[in-house]
Amino acid sequence: AELVRSDKFPVVVSTWPFLEAVRAAWRAVDNGSSAVEAVVEGCSACEELRCDGTVGPGGSPNENGETMIDALVMDGVTMEVGAVAAMRYVKDGIRAANLVMKYSQHTLLAGEGASAFAISMGLPGPMNLSSPESVKKWSDWKENRCQPNFRKNVVPDNDCGPYKPNNGAM
Amino acid sequence: PHNHDTISMAVIDKMGHIAVGTSTNGATFKIPGRVGDGPIVGSSAYADDEVGGCGATGDGDTMMRFLPCYQVVESMRQGMKPEEAAKDAISRITRKFPDFVGAVVAVDKKGSHAGACHGWTFQYSVQNPDMDDVQVFTVLP
């Protein structure tokens, strides 16, 4: 392949002012790492820092109070993709996604299958992904009658579940 | 309810190779089992060495129905600049969902970048050889 020459390279671009994540990716790619390696380093830094509580463990509790991880990595040369969805008990989302890309012919693993694969390929776990903050957030939400939530056309419509279809609305 | 909810990153290395990645713990108080756009290729991120890369953030339940990052890369393939491609991808969503909140950031294979957003002010971060440190760019809705 022809070596592309440009003084604009390398480049790191990221959503939001996640400065430490960009610096981590920049350090990697400026030292000669591949684009894939740098993306993994950058997103992994955000997971460790729990950027805004919305990346990595210890944030965004679901209705059951549990944190689950979604992550994706794509290599624009080979068009290979590795991804994990609703992964439990493993904190390293982007590294798990990268393991799916490197060590399987699949694209997306979900749920406990994703956790088992990631752990079998060397990532730490299983572990509790909750934090004191996520537990507090969830218990406050329960006290607030589980508001807000993502249900629609169900009864009860302004309280905690269990829910069932509101046949009048269907 | 909306905050900085996802990291989605694109990198072009010294060889000019492009990769993208996304990581998130999803929407707060989501129904157990819910998967958003984060792990969906073409939605939260997409890359093609021949064209460029894209990252997205926002209301994943809506965004994943439109594959905005696949759209951004395809639009750039057809000749759009990153800014035009990003705006077009967002407008395809807002035509159907006027209350949509989200953003995309696009980078072409030469390293030009731009963002577009709806429903909030979006910021994205860049570092390249012209910069001593990360620079933050603000995109108004």
PDB file of C-alpha atoms in Angstrom:
ATOM      1  CA  ALA A   1       0.000   0.000   0.000  1.00  0.00           C
ATOM      2  CA  GLU A   2       1.108   3.511  -0.732  1.00  0.00           C
ATOM      3  CA  LEU A   3       2.202   5.477   2.291  1.00  0.00           C
ATOM      4  CA  VAL A   4      -0.018   8.521   2.612  1.00  0.00           C
ATOM      5  CA  ARG A   5       2.029  11.590   3.444  1.00  0.00           C
ATOM      6  CA  SER A   6       0.373  14.482   5.193  1.00  0.00           C
ATOM      7  CA  ASP A   7       1.280  16.843   7.982  1.00  0.00           C
ATOM      8  CA  LYS A   8      -2.280  16.385   9.219  1.00  0.00           C
ATOM      9  CA  PHE A   9      -1.418  12.866  10.405  1.00  0.00           C
ATOM     10  CA  PRO A  10      -1.805  11.382  12.839  1.00  0.00           C
ATOM     11  CA  VAL A  11      -5.213  12.665  13.926  1.00  0.00           C
ATOM     12  CA  VAL A  12      -7.406  11.857  16.915  1.00  0.00           C
ATOM     13  CA  VAL A  13     -11.046  13.020  16.940  1.00  0.00           C
ATOM     14  CA  SER A  14     -13.439  12.276  19.793  1.00  0.00           C
ATOM     15  CA  THR A  15     -16.934  13.202  20.891  1.00  0.00           C
ATOM     16  CA  TRP A  16     -17.022  15.598  23.889  1.00  0.00           C
ATOM     17  CA  PRO A  17     -14.158  17.267  25.782  1.00  0.00           C
ATOM     18  CA  PHE A  18     -12.763  13.960  27.017  1.00  0.00           C
ATOM     19  CA  LEU A  19      -9.269  15.438  27.016  1.00  0.00           C
ATOM     20  CA  GLU A  20      -7.445  12.617  28.783  1.00  0.00           C
ATOM     21  CA  ALA A  21      -8.923  10.055  26.406  1.00  0.00           C
ATOM     22  CA  VAL A  22      -7.713  12.033  23.393  1.00  0.00           C
ATOM     23  CA  ARG A  23      -4.280  12.496  24.977  1.00  0.00           C
ATOM     24  CA  ALA A  24      -4.043   8.729  25.620  1.00  0.00           C
ATOM     25  CA  ALA A  25      -4.921   7.955  22.001  1.00  0.00           C
ATOM     26  CA  TRP A  26      -2.547  10.671  20.782  1.00  0.00           C
ATOM     27  CA  ARG A  27       0.365   9.330  22.841  1.00  0.00           C
ATOM     28  CA  ALA A  28      -0.209   5.880  21.357  1.00  0.00           C
ATOM     29  CA  VAL A  29      -0.580   6.925  17.726  1.00  0.00           C
ATOM     30  CA  ASP A  30       2.208   9.532  17.894  1.00  0.00           C
ATOM     31  CA  ASN A  31       4.524   6.791  19.164  1.00  0.00           C
ATOM     32  CA  GLY A  32       3.694   4.678  16.129  1.00  0.00           C
ATOM     33  CA  SER A  33       0.749   2.598  17.305  1.00  0.00           C
ATOM     34  CA  SER A  34      -1.856   1.544  14.756  1.00  0.00           C
ATOM     35  CA  ALA A  35      -5.157   3.383  14.527  1.00  0.00           C
ATOM     36  CA  VAL A  36      -6.935   0.415  16.128  1.00  0.00           C
ATOM     37  CA  GLU A  37      -4.491   0.284  19.043  1.00  0.00           C
ATOM     38  CA  ALA A  38      -4.835   4.027  19.595  1.00  0.00           C
ATOM     39  CA  VAL A  39      -8.647   3.917  19.559  1.00  0.00           C
ATOM     40  CA  VAL A  40      -8.549   1.145  22.152  1.00  0.00           C
ATOM     41  CA  GLU A  41      -6.125   3.122  24.351  1.00  0.00           C
ATOM     42  CA  GLY A  42      -8.233   6.274  24.079  1.00  0.00           C
ATOM     43  CA  CYS A  43     -11.621   4.740  24.817  1.00  0.00           C
ATOM     44  CA  SER A  44     -10.076   2.583  27.551  1.00  0.00           C
ATOM     45  CA  ALA A  45      -8.789   5.736  29.273  1.00  0.00           C
ATOM     46  CA  CYS A  46     -12.350   7.072  29.365  1.00  0.00           C
ATOM     47  CA  GLU A  47     -13.597   3.785  30.850  1.00  0.00           C
ATOM     48  CA  GLU A  48     -10.956   3.981  33.607  1.00  0.00           C
ATOM     49  CA  LEU A  49     -11.782   7.648  34.291  1.00  0.00           C
ATOM     50  CA  ARG A  50     -15.526   6.884  34.084  1.00  0.00           C
ATOM     51  CA  CYS A  51     -15.933   9.927  31.814  1.00  0.00           C
ATOM     52  CA  ASP A  52     -19.031  11.784  33.060  1.00  0.00           C
ATOM     53  CA  GLY A  53     -20.267   8.535  34.616  1.00  0.00           C
ATOM     54  CA  THR A  54     -21.517   7.511  31.190  1.00  0.00           C
ATOM     55  CA  VAL A  55     -18.518   5.455  30.082  1.00  0.00           C
ATOM     56  CA  GLY A  56     -17.149   2.449  31.930  1.00  0.00           C
ATOM     57  CA  PRO A  57     -18.302   0.891  35.225  1.00  0.00           C
ATOM     58  CA  GLY A  58     -20.144   2.581  38.050  1.00  0.00           C
ATOM     59  CA  GLY A  59     -22.705   4.597  36.057  1.00  0.00           C
ATOM     60  CA  SER A  60     -26.051   4.565  34.240  1.00  0.00           C
ATOM     61  CA  PRO A  61     -27.796   1.922  36.376  1.00  0.00           C
ATOM     62  CA  ASN A  62     -30.655   0.147  34.589  1.00  0.00           C
ATOM     63  CA  GLU A  63     -34.077  -0.544  36.159  1.00  0.00           C
ATOM     64  CA  ASN A  64     -32.479  -3.295  38.242  1.00  0.00           C
ATOM     65  CA  GLY A  65     -29.649  -1.017  39.395  1.00  0.00           C
ATOM     66  CA  GLU A  66     -27.067  -2.837  37.298  1.00  0.00           C
ATOM     67  CA  THR A  67     -24.451  -1.266  34.988  1.00  0.00           C
ATOM     68  CA  MET A  68     -23.946  -2.926  31.613  1.00  0.00           C
ATOM     69  CA  ILE A  69     -21.385  -2.053  28.945  1.00  0.00           C
ATOM     70  CA  ASP A  70     -21.726  -1.512  25.182  1.00  0.00           C
ATOM     71  CA  ALA A  71     -18.649  -1.032  22.991  1.00  0.00           C
ATOM     72  CA  LEU A  72     -17.460  -1.278  19.415  1.00  0.00           C
ATOM     73  CA  VAL A  73     -14.232  -1.106  17.473  1.00  0.00           C
ATOM     74  CA  MET A  74     -13.862  -1.001  13.680  1.00  0.00           C
ATOM     75  CA  ASP A  75     -10.747  -1.308  11.532  1.00  0.00           C
ATOM     76  CA  GLY A  76     -11.224   0.864   8.452  1.00  0.00           C
ATOM     77  CA  VAL A  77      -8.554  -1.081   6.527  1.00  0.00           C
ATOM     78  CA  THR A  78     -10.036  -4.570   6.804  1.00  0.00           C
ATOM     79  CA  MET A  79     -13.595  -3.455   7.651  1.00  0.00           C
ATOM     80  CA  GLU A  80     -13.432  -5.895  10.574  1.00  0.00           C
ATOM     81  CA  VAL A  81     -15.620  -5.070  13.574  1.00  0.00           C
ATOM     82  CA  GLY A  82     -15.718  -6.340  17.145  1.00  0.00           C
ATOM     83  CA  ALA A  83     -18.499  -5.341  19.518  1.00  0.00           C
ATOM     84  CA  VAL A  84     -20.043  -6.242  22.860  1.00  0.00           C
ATOM     85  CA  ALA A  85     -23.582  -5.384  23.949  1.00  0.00           C
ATOM     86  CA  ALA A  86     -25.254  -5.459  27.356  1.00  0.00           C
ATOM     87  CA  MET A  87     -22.055  -6.981  28.751  1.00  0.00           C
ATOM     88  CA  ARG A  88     -22.209  -7.735  32.467  1.00  0.00           C
ATOM     89  CA  TYR A  89     -19.461  -8.172  35.076  1.00  0.00           C
ATOM     90  CA  VAL A  90     -16.561  -6.932  32.873  1.00  0.00           C
ATOM     91  CA  LYS A  91     -15.480  -3.275  33.043  1.00  0.00           C
ATOM     92  CA  ASP A  92     -13.232  -3.114  29.981  1.00  0.00           C
ATOM     93  CA  GLY A  93     -15.703  -2.570  27.123  1.00  0.00           C
ATOM     94  CA  ILE A  94     -13.446  -1.462  24.282  1.00  0.00           C
ATOM     95  CA  ARG A  95     -10.831  -4.099  25.103  1.00  0.00           C
ATOM     96  CA  ALA A  96     -13.563  -6.748  25.078  1.00  0.00           C
ATOM     97  CA  ALA A  97     -14.766  -5.481  21.697  1.00  0.00           C
ATOM     98  CA  ASN A  98     -11.198  -5.616  20.395  1.00  0.00           C
ATOM     99  CA  LEU A  99     -10.874  -9.232  21.605  1.00  0.00           C
ATOM    100  CA  VAL A 100     -14.033 -10.145  19.664  1.00  0.00           C
ATOM    101  CA  MET A 101     -12.452  -8.617  16.547  1.00  0.00           C
ATOM    102  CA  LYS A 102      -9.046 -10.259  17.090  1.00  0.00           C
ATOM    103  CA  TYR A 103     -10.015 -13.698  18.332  1.00  0.00           C
ATOM    104  CA  SER A 104     -13.328 -14.568  16.677  1.00  0.00           C
ATOM    105  CA  GLN A 105     -14.983 -14.498  13.285  1.00  0.00           C
ATOM    106  CA  HIS A 106     -18.045 -12.839  14.831  1.00  0.00           C
ATOM    107  CA  THR A 107     -18.942  -9.166  14.953  1.00  0.00           C
ATOM    108  CA  LEU A 108     -21.148  -8.788  18.043  1.00  0.00           C
ATOM    109  CA  LEU A 109     -21.420 -10.739  21.304  1.00  0.00           C
ATOM    110  CA  ALA A 110     -24.119  -9.876  23.852  1.00  0.00           C
ATOM    111  CA  GLY A 111     -24.978 -10.409  27.501  1.00  0.00           C
ATOM    112  CA  GLU A 112     -23.292 -13.053  29.605  1.00  0.00           C
ATOM    113  CA  GLY A 113     -21.822 -14.703  26.510  1.00  0.00           C
ATOM    114  CA  ALA A 114     -19.856 -11.521  25.898  1.00  0.00           C
ATOM    115  CA  SER A 115     -18.690 -11.493  29.542  1.00  0.00           C
ATOM    116  CA  ALA A 116     -17.569 -15.136  29.401  1.00  0.00           C
ATOM    117  CA  PHE A 117     -15.682 -14.574  26.144  1.00  0.00           C
ATOM    118  CA  ALA A 118     -13.923 -11.461  27.431  1.00  0.00           C
ATOM    119  CA  ILE A 119     -12.868 -13.184  30.654  1.00  0.00           C
ATOM    120  CA  SER A 120     -11.713 -16.308  28.808  1.00  0.00           C
ATOM    121  CA  MET A 121      -9.525 -14.101  26.583  1.00  0.00           C
ATOM    122  CA  GLY A 122      -7.867 -12.527  29.608  1.00  0.00           C
ATOM    123  CA  LEU A 123      -9.840  -9.541  30.853  1.00  0.00           C
ATOM    124  CA  PRO A 124     -10.467  -9.174  34.595  1.00  0.00           C
ATOM    125  CA  GLY A 125     -13.825 -10.353  35.930  1.00  0.00           C
ATOM    126  CA  PRO A 126     -16.428 -11.286  36.810  1.00  0.00           C
ATOM    127  CA  MET A 127     -16.821  -8.184  38.980  1.00  0.00           C
ATOM    128  CA  ASN A 128     -19.546  -5.927  40.281  1.00  0.00           C
ATOM    129  CA  LEU A 129     -19.877  -2.907  37.971  1.00  0.00           C
ATOM    130  CA  SER A 130     -21.874  -0.838  40.468  1.00  0.00           C
ATOM    131  CA  SER A 131     -20.421   2.082  42.429  1.00  0.00           C
ATOM    132  CA  PRO A 132     -21.720   3.891  45.534  1.00  0.00           C
ATOM    133  CA  GLU A 133     -22.841   6.667  43.152  1.00  0.00           C
ATOM    134  CA  SER A 134     -24.762   4.345  40.813  1.00  0.00           C
ATOM    135  CA  VAL A 135     -26.424   2.578  43.745  1.00  0.00           C
ATOM    136  CA  LYS A 136     -27.457   5.926  45.257  1.00  0.00           C
ATOM    137  CA  LYS A 137     -28.791   7.153  41.913  1.00  0.00           C
ATOM    138  CA  TRP A 138     -30.840   3.976  41.544  1.00  0.00           C
ATOM    139  CA  SER A 139     -32.243   4.028  45.087  1.00  0.00           C
ATOM    140  CA  ASP A 140     -33.236   7.705  44.660  1.00  0.00           C
ATOM    141  CA  TRP A 141     -34.998   6.733  41.439  1.00  0.00           C
ATOM    142  CA  LYS A 142     -36.848   3.907  43.186  1.00  0.00           C
ATOM    143  CA  GLU A 143     -37.943   6.338  45.890  1.00  0.00           C
ATOM    144  CA  ASN A 144     -39.175   8.661  43.141  1.00  0.00           C
ATOM    145  CA  ARG A 145     -41.542   5.900  41.949  1.00  0.00           C
ATOM    146  CA  CYS A 146     -39.128   4.882  39.168  1.00  0.00           C
ATOM    147  CA  GLN A 147     -39.474   8.185  37.304  1.00  0.00           C
ATOM    148  CA  PRO A 148     -38.368   8.847  34.610  1.00  0.00           C
ATOM    149  CA  ASN A 149     -38.336   5.560  32.732  1.00  0.00           C
ATOM    150  CA  PHE A 150     -38.496   4.252  29.167  1.00  0.00           C
ATOM    151  CA  ARG A 151     -41.839   2.395  29.372  1.00  0.00           C
ATOM    152  CA  LYS A 152     -44.861   3.366  27.290  1.00  0.00           C
ATOM    153  CA  ASN A 153     -48.442   2.152  27.015  1.00  0.00           C
ATOM    154  CA  VAL A 154     -48.150   0.195  30.261  1.00  0.00           C
ATOM    155  CA  VAL A 155     -49.791   0.099  33.655  1.00  0.00           C
ATOM    156  CA  PRO A 156     -48.849   1.417  36.083  1.00  0.00           C
ATOM    157  CA  ASP A 157     -47.877   4.474  34.019  1.00  0.00           C
ATOM    158  CA  ASN A 158     -46.333   6.548  36.817  1.00  0.00           C
ATOM    159  CA  ASP A 159     -44.983   4.045  39.290  1.00  0.00           C
ATOM    160  CA  CYS A 160     -42.544   1.161  39.581  1.00  0.00           C
ATOM    161  CA  GLY A 161     -43.239  -2.203  37.945  1.00  0.00           C
ATOM    162  CA  PRO A 162     -43.966  -4.969  37.421  1.00  0.00           C
ATOM    163  CA  TYR A 163     -45.616  -3.563  34.315  1.00  0.00           C
ATOM    164  CA  LYS A 164     -48.199  -5.007  31.995  1.00  0.00           C
ATOM    165  CA  PRO A 165     -49.622  -3.773  28.682  1.00  0.00           C
ATOM    166  CA  ASN A 166     -52.264  -1.061  28.965  1.00  0.00           C
ATOM    167  CA  ASN A 167     -54.836  -2.587  26.664  1.00  0.00           C
ATOM    168  CA  GLY A 168     -56.789   0.652  26.523  1.00  0.00           C
ATOM    169  CA  ALA A 169     -53.823   2.283  24.808  1.00  0.00           C
ATOM    170  CA  MET A 170     -53.068  -0.556  22.408  1.00  0.00           C
TER     171      MET A 170
ATOM    172  CA  PRO B   1     -31.726  13.907  31.225  1.00  0.00           C
ATOM    173  CA  HIS B   2     -29.113  14.166  28.463  1.00  0.00           C
ATOM    174  CA  ASN B   3     -25.423  14.502  29.249  1.00  0.00           C
ATOM    175  CA  HIS B   4     -22.171  13.468  27.622  1.00  0.00           C
ATOM    176  CA  ASP B   5     -23.307   9.937  27.159  1.00  0.00           C
ATOM    177  CA  THR B   6     -20.792   8.160  24.939  1.00  0.00           C
ATOM    178  CA  ILE B   7     -17.214   8.328  23.831  1.00  0.00           C
ATOM    179  CA  SER B   8     -16.891   7.731  20.121  1.00  0.00           C
ATOM    180  CA  MET B   9     -13.415   8.214  18.691  1.00  0.00           C
ATOM    181  CA  ALA B  10     -11.750   8.149  15.285  1.00  0.00           C
ATOM    182  CA  VAL B  11      -8.000   7.869  14.780  1.00  0.00           C
ATOM    183  CA  ILE B  12      -5.909   8.187  11.616  1.00  0.00           C
ATOM    184  CA  ASP B  13      -2.443   6.763  12.206  1.00  0.00           C
ATOM    185  CA  LYS B  14       0.866   7.679  10.584  1.00  0.00           C
ATOM    186  CA  MET B  15       0.174   5.248   7.755  1.00  0.00           C
ATOM    187  CA  GLY B  16      -3.115   7.015   7.027  1.00  0.00           C
ATOM    188  CA  HIS B  17      -5.082   4.030   8.321  1.00  0.00           C
ATOM    189  CA  ILE B  18      -8.368   4.804  10.039  1.00  0.00           C
ATOM    190  CA  ALA B  19     -10.084   3.112  12.981  1.00  0.00           C
ATOM    191  CA  VAL B  20     -13.075   4.065  15.111  1.00  0.00           C
ATOM    192  CA  GLY B  21     -14.363   2.945  18.491  1.00  0.00           C
ATOM    193  CA  THR B  22     -17.181   3.595  20.911  1.00  0.00           C
ATOM    194  CA  SER B  23     -17.727   2.844  24.592  1.00  0.00           C
ATOM    195  CA  THR B  24     -20.707   3.596  26.821  1.00  0.00           C
ATOM    196  CA  ASN B  25     -22.672   2.245  29.742  1.00  0.00           C
ATOM    197  CA  GLY B  26     -25.907   3.228  28.034  1.00  0.00           C
ATOM    198  CA  ALA B  27     -28.988   5.130  29.126  1.00  0.00           C
ATOM    199  CA  THR B  28     -29.719   5.583  32.816  1.00  0.00           C
ATOM    200  CA  PHE B  29     -32.753   3.584  34.057  1.00  0.00           C
ATOM    201  CA  LYS B  30     -32.996   1.685  30.770  1.00  0.00           C
ATOM    202  CA  ILE B  31     -35.016  -1.499  30.665  1.00  0.00           C
ATOM    203  CA  PRO B  32     -32.726  -4.469  31.458  1.00  0.00           C
ATOM    204  CA  GLY B  33     -31.475  -5.936  28.186  1.00  0.00           C
ATOM    205  CA  ARG B  34     -31.711  -2.671  26.262  1.00  0.00           C
ATOM    206  CA  VAL B  35     -28.918  -2.150  23.758  1.00  0.00           C
ATOM    207  CA  GLY B  36     -28.419   1.288  22.226  1.00  0.00           C
ATOM    208  CA  ASP B  37     -26.463   2.454  19.224  1.00  0.00           C
ATOM    209  CA  GLY B  38     -23.095   2.066  20.989  1.00  0.00           C
ATOM    210  CA  PRO B  39     -22.221  -1.421  19.698  1.00  0.00           C
ATOM    211  CA  ILE B  40     -24.072  -1.072  16.378  1.00  0.00           C
ATOM    212  CA  VAL B  41     -21.672  -0.615  13.485  1.00  0.00           C
ATOM    213  CA  GLY B  42     -22.696   2.215  11.198  1.00  0.00           C
ATOM    214  CA  SER B  43     -24.705   3.846  13.960  1.00  0.00           C
ATOM    215  CA  SER B  44     -22.306   4.976  16.721  1.00  0.00           C
ATOM    216  CA  ALA B  45     -19.238   4.721  14.511  1.00  0.00           C
ATOM    217  CA  TYR B  46     -18.030   3.729  11.073  1.00  0.00           C
ATOM    218  CA  ALA B  47     -14.729   3.847   9.233  1.00  0.00           C
ATOM    219  CA  ASP B  48     -13.451   3.168   5.750  1.00  0.00           C
ATOM    220  CA  ASP B  49      -9.833   3.881   4.830  1.00  0.00           C
ATOM    221  CA  GLU B  50     -10.866   4.994   1.365  1.00  0.00           C
ATOM    222  CA  VAL B  51     -13.125   7.727   2.771  1.00  0.00           C
ATOM    223  CA  GLY B  52     -12.917   8.636   6.462  1.00  0.00           C
ATOM    224  CA  GLY B  53     -14.533   7.978   9.822  1.00  0.00           C
ATOM    225  CA  CYS B  54     -17.469   9.036  11.971  1.00  0.00           C
ATOM    226  CA  GLY B  55     -18.560   8.961  15.598  1.00  0.00           C
ATOM    227  CA  ALA B  56     -22.006   9.645  17.067  1.00  0.00           C
ATOM    228  CA  THR B  57     -23.491  10.422  20.474  1.00  0.00           C
ATOM    229  CA  GLY B  58     -26.972  11.126  21.793  1.00  0.00           C
ATOM    230  CA  ASP B  59     -30.323   9.374  21.922  1.00  0.00           C
ATOM    231  CA  GLY B  60     -29.232   5.946  20.759  1.00  0.00           C
ATOM    232  CA  ASP B  61     -32.740   4.504  20.665  1.00  0.00           C
ATOM    233  CA  THR B  62     -33.549   6.924  17.846  1.00  0.00           C
ATOM    234  CA  MET B  63     -30.132   7.178  16.210  1.00  0.00           C
ATOM    235  CA  MET B  64     -29.729   3.445  15.649  1.00  0.00           C
ATOM    236  CA  ARG B  65     -32.727   3.502  13.276  1.00  0.00           C
ATOM    237  CA  PHE B  66     -30.844   5.777  10.867  1.00  0.00           C
ATOM    238  CA  LEU B  67     -27.250   4.476  10.882  1.00  0.00           C
ATOM    239  CA  PRO B  68     -25.962   8.055  10.905  1.00  0.00           C
ATOM    240  CA  CYS B  69     -22.266   7.181  10.816  1.00  0.00           C
ATOM    241  CA  TYR B  70     -22.675   4.844   7.864  1.00  0.00           C
ATOM    242  CA  GLN B  71     -24.552   7.689   6.185  1.00  0.00           C
ATOM    243  CA  VAL B  72     -21.798  10.211   6.962  1.00  0.00           C
ATOM    244  CA  VAL B  73     -19.107   7.985   5.455  1.00  0.00           C
ATOM    245  CA  GLU B  74     -21.236   7.209   2.396  1.00  0.00           C
ATOM    246  CA  SER B  75     -21.965  10.904   1.853  1.00  0.00           C
ATOM    247  CA  MET B  76     -18.249  11.706   2.040  1.00  0.00           C
ATOM    248  CA  ARG B  77     -17.652   8.852  -0.428  1.00  0.00           C
ATOM    249  CA  GLN B  78     -20.046  10.620  -2.790  1.00  0.00           C
ATOM    250  CA  GLY B  79     -18.029  13.825  -2.447  1.00  0.00           C
ATOM    251  CA  MET B  80     -19.548  15.743   0.457  1.00  0.00           C
ATOM    252  CA  LYS B  81     -17.221  17.597   2.828  1.00  0.00           C
ATOM    253  CA  PRO B  82     -17.287  16.428   6.473  1.00  0.00           C
ATOM    254  CA  GLU B  83     -19.455  19.382   7.561  1.00  0.00           C
ATOM    255  CA  GLU B  84     -22.045  18.814   4.850  1.00  0.00           C
ATOM    256  CA  ALA B  85     -22.097  15.055   5.462  1.00  0.00           C
ATOM    257  CA  ALA B  86     -22.531  15.527   9.212  1.00  0.00           C
ATOM    258  CA  LYS B  87     -25.374  18.015   8.801  1.00  0.00           C
ATOM    259  CA  ASP B  88     -27.104  15.787   6.269  1.00  0.00           C
ATOM    260  CA  ALA B  89     -26.976  12.751   8.568  1.00  0.00           C
ATOM    261  CA  ILE B  90     -28.516  14.718  11.451  1.00  0.00           C
ATOM    262  CA  SER B  91     -31.221  16.226   9.213  1.00  0.00           C
ATOM    263  CA  ARG B  92     -32.306  12.758   8.058  1.00  0.00           C
ATOM    264  CA  ILE B  93     -33.140  11.987  11.708  1.00  0.00           C
ATOM    265  CA  THR B  94     -34.726  15.313  12.649  1.00  0.00           C
ATOM    266  CA  ARG B  95     -37.086  15.255   9.657  1.00  0.00           C
ATOM    267  CA  LYS B  96     -38.736  12.237  11.306  1.00  0.00           C
ATOM    268  CA  PHE B  97     -37.993  12.976  14.969  1.00  0.00           C
ATOM    269  CA  PRO B  98     -37.983  16.763  15.552  1.00  0.00           C
ATOM    270  CA  ASP B  99     -37.263  16.318  19.279  1.00  0.00           C
ATOM    271  CA  PHE B 100     -34.190  14.182  18.647  1.00  0.00           C
ATOM    272  CA  VAL B 101     -31.083  15.016  20.701  1.00  0.00           C
ATOM    273  CA  GLY B 102     -27.750  13.939  19.305  1.00  0.00           C
ATOM    274  CA  ALA B 103     -24.619  14.704  17.347  1.00  0.00           C
ATOM    275  CA  VAL B 104     -22.121  13.281  14.891  1.00  0.00           C
ATOM    276  CA  VAL B 105     -18.485  14.108  14.229  1.00  0.00           C
ATOM    277  CA  ALA B 106     -16.934  13.351  10.836  1.00  0.00           C
ATOM    278  CA  VAL B 107     -13.311  13.174   9.703  1.00  0.00           C
ATOM    279  CA  ASP B 108     -12.211  12.564   6.138  1.00  0.00           C
ATOM    280  CA  LYS B 109      -9.123  10.581   5.135  1.00  0.00           C
ATOM    281  CA  LYS B 110      -7.109  13.805   4.827  1.00  0.00           C
ATOM    282  CA  GLY B 111      -7.829  14.741   8.457  1.00  0.00           C
ATOM    283  CA  SER B 112     -10.461  17.449   7.893  1.00  0.00           C
ATOM    284  CA  HIS B 113     -13.142  17.308  10.579  1.00  0.00           C
ATOM    285  CA  ALA B 114     -16.550  18.761  11.416  1.00  0.00           C
ATOM    286  CA  GLY B 115     -19.516  18.127  13.684  1.00  0.00           C
ATOM    287  CA  ALA B 116     -23.273  18.578  13.549  1.00  0.00           C
ATOM    288  CA  CYS B 117     -25.872  18.364  16.292  1.00  0.00           C
ATOM    289  CA  HIS B 118     -29.517  18.821  17.196  1.00  0.00           C
ATOM    290  CA  GLY B 119     -31.198  19.539  20.523  1.00  0.00           C
ATOM    291  CA  TRP B 120     -28.036  20.367  22.420  1.00  0.00           C
ATOM    292  CA  THR B 121     -24.706  22.141  21.983  1.00  0.00           C
ATOM    293  CA  PHE B 122     -22.128  19.574  20.979  1.00  0.00           C
ATOM    294  CA  GLN B 123     -18.409  19.611  21.602  1.00  0.00           C
ATOM    295  CA  TYR B 124     -15.753  17.383  20.115  1.00  0.00           C
ATOM    296  CA  SER B 125     -12.014  17.135  20.665  1.00  0.00           C
ATOM    297  CA  VAL B 126      -9.145  16.933  18.200  1.00  0.00           C
ATOM    298  CA  GLN B 127      -5.408  16.487  18.338  1.00  0.00           C
ATOM    299  CA  ASN B 128      -3.154  16.588  15.255  1.00  0.00           C
ATOM    300  CA  PRO B 129       0.463  17.604  14.578  1.00  0.00           C
ATOM    301  CA  ASP B 130      -0.516  21.305  14.382  1.00  0.00           C
ATOM    302  CA  MET B 131      -1.671  21.258  18.014  1.00  0.00           C
ATOM    303  CA  ASP B 132       0.409  21.225  21.194  1.00  0.00           C
ATOM    304  CA  ASP B 133      -2.492  19.744  23.098  1.00  0.00           C
ATOM    305  CA  VAL B 134      -6.086  18.671  22.563  1.00  0.00           C
ATOM    306  CA  GLN B 135      -8.365  21.344  21.088  1.00  0.00           C
ATOM    307  CA  VAL B 136     -12.087  21.399  21.789  1.00  0.00           C
ATOM    308  CA  PHE B 137     -14.499  22.487  19.030  1.00  0.00           C
ATOM    309  CA  THR B 138     -18.009  23.675  19.836  1.00  0.00           C
ATOM    310  CA  VAL B 139     -20.908  23.003  17.460  1.00  0.00           C
ATOM    311  CA  LEU B 140     -24.153  24.917  17.906  1.00  0.00           C
ATOM    312  CA  PRO B 141     -27.464  23.260  17.039  1.00  0.00           C
TER     313      PRO B 141
END
